[in-house]
CSV table of C-alpha atoms in Angstrom, one decimal:
chain,number,residue,atom,x,y,z
A,796,MET,CA,21.6,54.7,79.5
A,797,GLY,CA,23.7,54.7,81.8
A,798,LEU,CA,26.7,56.2,79.6
A,799,VAL,CA,30.2,57.8,81.5
A,800,SER,CA,33.5,57.1,80.9
A,801,ASP,CA,36.8,58.0,82.7
A,802,ALA,CA,38.1,58.9,78.9
A,803,SER,CA,40.1,61.8,78.6
A,804,ILE,CA,38.4,63.5,76.2
A,805,ARG,CA,35.8,65.3,76.4
A,806,ILE,CA,33.1,67.2,75.2
A,807,LEU,CA,32.3,70.7,74.6
A,808,THR,CA,29.6,73.2,72.6
A,809,ASP,CA,27.7,76.4,72.5
A,810,SER,CA,24.3,77.1,73.8
A,811,THR,CA,23.1,76.9,70.7
A,812,ALA,CA,23.2,73.8,70.5
A,813,ASP,CA,20.3,73.1,72.5
A,814,VAL,CA,21.6,69.6,74.3
A,815,PRO,CA,18.8,69.5,77.2
A,816,PRO,CA,20.7,70.1,80.7
A,817,ASP,CA,20.0,66.5,81.7
A,818,ILE,CA,21.7,65.1,79.0
A,819,ALA,CA,24.1,67.6,79.1
A,820,ARG,CA,25.0,67.0,82.8
A,821,ARG,CA,25.0,62.8,82.5
A,822,LEU,CA,27.4,63.2,79.2
A,823,ARG,CA,29.7,65.2,80.8
A,824,ILE,CA,29.2,67.9,78.1
A,825,THR,CA,30.4,71.2,78.9
A,826,VAL,CA,27.9,74.0,77.5
A,827,VAL,CA,29.5,77.9,77.0
A,828,PRO,CA,26.8,80.0,77.0
A,829,ALA,CA,26.2,82.5,74.1
A,830,TYR,CA,25.0,85.6,74.9
A,831,ILE,CA,21.7,87.7,73.5
A,832,GLN,CA,21.4,91.8,73.0
A,833,ILE,CA,18.4,93.2,74.0
A,834,GLY,CA,19.0,96.9,73.3
A,835,LEU,CA,21.4,97.9,75.8
A,836,GLN,CA,21.8,95.2,77.8
A,837,SER,CA,23.5,91.8,77.4
A,838,TYR,CA,22.3,88.4,79.1
A,839,ARG,CA,24.5,85.1,79.6
A,840,ASP,CA,21.9,82.2,77.7
A,841,VAL,CA,21.7,79.7,80.1
A,842,PRO,CA,19.1,76.5,80.8
A,843,TRP,CA,16.0,76.5,80.8
A,844,ASP,CA,15.8,75.4,84.8
A,845,SER,CA,18.9,77.1,85.2
A,846,GLU,CA,19.7,78.8,88.1
A,847,ALA,CA,23.3,78.5,86.5
A,848,GLY,CA,24.2,82.3,87.7
A,849,PRO,CA,23.7,85.5,85.9
A,850,GLY,CA,21.9,85.3,82.8
A,851,LEU,CA,18.5,85.3,80.6
A,852,SER,CA,16.8,81.6,81.2
A,853,ARG,CA,14.9,80.5,78.2
A,854,ARG,CA,12.1,80.2,79.8
A,855,ALA,CA,12.0,83.7,80.9
A,856,PHE,CA,13.2,84.8,77.5
A,857,TYR,CA,10.1,83.2,75.2
A,858,GLU,CA,7.6,84.7,78.5
A,859,GLN,CA,9.9,88.4,78.0
A,860,LEU,CA,10.0,87.6,73.9
A,861,PRO,CA,6.7,89.8,73.2
A,862,ALA,CA,6.6,92.8,75.1
A,863,MET,CA,10.2,93.1,74.0
A,864,PRO,CA,11.1,96.8,72.5
A,865,VAL,CA,13.7,95.8,70.2
A,866,PHE,CA,14.4,92.7,68.5
A,867,PRO,CA,16.8,90.4,70.2
A,868,THR,CA,20.3,89.4,68.8
A,869,THR,CA,23.2,87.1,69.7
A,870,ALA,CA,26.5,87.5,70.2
A,871,VAL,CA,30.0,85.3,71.0
A,872,PRO,CA,31.3,85.0,74.4
A,873,PRO,CA,34.0,86.3,75.4
A,874,ALA,CA,37.5,84.1,74.4
A,875,TYR,CA,37.8,83.7,78.4
A,876,GLU,CA,34.9,81.8,78.4
A,877,PHE,CA,36.0,79.4,76.8
A,878,ALA,CA,39.6,79.8,77.8
A,879,ALA,CA,38.2,78.6,81.4
A,880,ALA,CA,36.7,76.1,80.2
A,881,TYR,CA,39.1,74.4,78.7
A,882,ARG,CA,40.5,74.7,81.9
A,883,ARG,CA,38.6,73.6,84.3
A,884,LEU,CA,38.2,70.5,81.8
A,885,ALA,CA,42.1,69.6,82.2
A,886,GLU,CA,42.4,70.9,86.1
A,887,GLU,CA,39.2,69.5,87.4
A,888,GLU,CA,38.2,66.6,84.6
A,889,HIS,CA,42.2,65.6,83.9
A,890,ALA,CA,41.1,65.8,80.2
A,891,ASP,CA,44.0,65.7,77.9
A,892,THR,CA,41.2,65.7,75.2
A,893,VAL,CA,38.8,68.7,74.5
A,894,ILE,CA,36.6,68.3,71.2
A,895,ALA,CA,34.8,71.9,71.1
A,896,ILE,CA,31.9,71.6,68.4
A,897,VAL,CA,29.9,74.5,67.8
A,898,VAL,CA,27.3,76.3,65.9
A,899,SER,CA,28.2,77.1,62.5
A,900,ALA,CA,30.3,79.7,61.2
A,901,LEU,CA,29.3,80.7,58.7
A,902,LEU,CA,26.4,82.5,61.5
A,903,SER,CA,28.2,83.1,64.2
A,904,GLY,CA,31.8,84.2,65.8
A,905,MET,CA,32.3,81.0,68.0
A,906,TYR,CA,33.9,79.2,66.1
A,907,ASN,CA,36.9,82.1,66.1
A,908,VAL,CA,36.4,82.2,69.6
A,909,ALA,CA,36.7,78.9,70.3
A,910,ARG,CA,39.9,78.3,68.5
A,911,LEU,CA,41.5,82.4,69.8
A,912,ALA,CA,40.8,80.8,73.5
A,913,VAL,CA,43.4,77.7,72.4
A,914,GLN,CA,46.5,79.9,72.7
A,915,ASP,CA,45.0,80.5,76.4
A,916,ALA,CA,44.7,76.7,77.3
A,917,PRO,CA,46.9,74.4,79.2
A,918,HIS,CA,49.7,73.5,76.9
A,919,HIS,CA,49.1,69.5,77.6
A,920,LEU,CA,45.6,69.7,76.6
A,921,ARG,CA,44.8,68.6,72.7
A,922,VAL,CA,42.0,71.0,71.9
A,923,HIS,CA,40.0,70.0,68.2
A,924,VAL,CA,37.2,73.4,67.4
A,925,VAL,CA,35.2,72.1,65.4
A,926,ASP,CA,32.7,73.7,63.0
A,927,SER,CA,29.5,72.0,62.8
A,928,GLY,CA,27.9,73.8,60.1
A,929,GLN,CA,24.9,73.4,62.3
A,930,VAL,CA,22.1,75.2,64.5
A,931,THR,CA,20.3,74.6,66.8
A,932,MET,CA,19.6,70.2,67.5
A,933,GLY,CA,21.5,70.2,64.2
A,934,LEU,CA,24.4,70.9,66.4
A,935,GLY,CA,22.8,68.8,69.3
A,936,TRP,CA,22.6,65.5,67.8
A,937,ILE,CA,26.0,66.0,67.2
A,938,VAL,CA,27.4,66.8,70.2
A,939,ILE,CA,25.5,64.6,72.0
A,940,ALA,CA,26.7,61.4,69.5
A,941,ALA,CA,30.6,62.7,70.1
A,942,ALA,CA,29.6,62.7,73.6
A,943,GLU,CA,28.4,59.2,74.1
A,944,ALA,CA,31.2,57.5,71.6
A,945,ALA,CA,33.7,59.6,73.9
A,946,ALA,CA,31.8,57.6,77.1
A,947,LYS,CA,32.3,54.6,74.7
A,948,GLY,CA,35.7,54.8,74.5
A,949,LYS,CA,35.8,56.0,71.2
A,950,SER,CA,39.3,57.6,70.2
A,951,VAL,CA,39.5,61.2,69.2
A,952,GLU,CA,40.2,60.4,65.3
A,953,GLU,CA,36.9,57.6,65.9
A,954,ILE,CA,35.1,60.4,67.3
A,955,LEU,CA,36.4,63.6,64.8
A,956,VAL,CA,35.0,61.2,61.6
A,957,LEU,CA,31.6,60.7,63.5
A,958,VAL,CA,31.5,64.5,63.9
A,959,GLU,CA,32.6,65.5,60.4
A,960,GLY,CA,29.8,62.2,58.6
A,961,MET,CA,27.0,63.6,60.9
A,962,ARG,CA,28.0,66.9,59.7
A,963,ARG,CA,27.4,66.5,56.6
A,964,ARG,CA,24.1,64.5,57.0
A,965,VAL,CA,21.9,66.2,59.7
A,966,ARG,CA,20.0,68.8,58.0
A,967,VAL,CA,18.0,71.4,59.8
A,968,TYR,CA,14.2,72.9,58.5
A,969,ALA,CA,12.4,75.7,60.6
A,970,MET,CA,9.1,76.9,59.7
A,971,LEU,CA,8.5,80.4,60.9
A,972,ASP,CA,5.2,82.8,62.1
A,973,THR,CA,6.1,85.6,60.0
A,974,LEU,CA,8.8,86.9,58.0
A,975,ASP,CA,8.6,90.1,60.0
């Protein structure tokens, strides 16, 4: 499916959505990396195969996980990273609207950071920040559906209705090897 539109609506998410990099590129989804804390070290969460600058790729994370001296945690990026993404979408991709769909506000401060960054976005840019109520690919499926709708020329309102409907229907289940 070769969906790409010149529509001025762009979709943005955070890296916890786990959108595969090839799909993000094809659908022009902007991904703001979360941070991974390992002890006193902080790393940007970058895709599996990324050469996207400094950070810890998923592959490296999972290779190093068994030997990590402390249990890793996540942290939100600074607001300026969202603001920079909003500016880039407005200036380089000529977006007039960004729909930022982020990880559940019940589990992360990402929603608050994305909203805070709106004050530093270009004044002509309309930014809708959406709490997905989801994690991992639950969020990812919503983001992909929103990007496909934008690529098909759907309106902001239609995309927001789609997102809200999916937000209520999508469920994520997890199995853990241990509760330690």
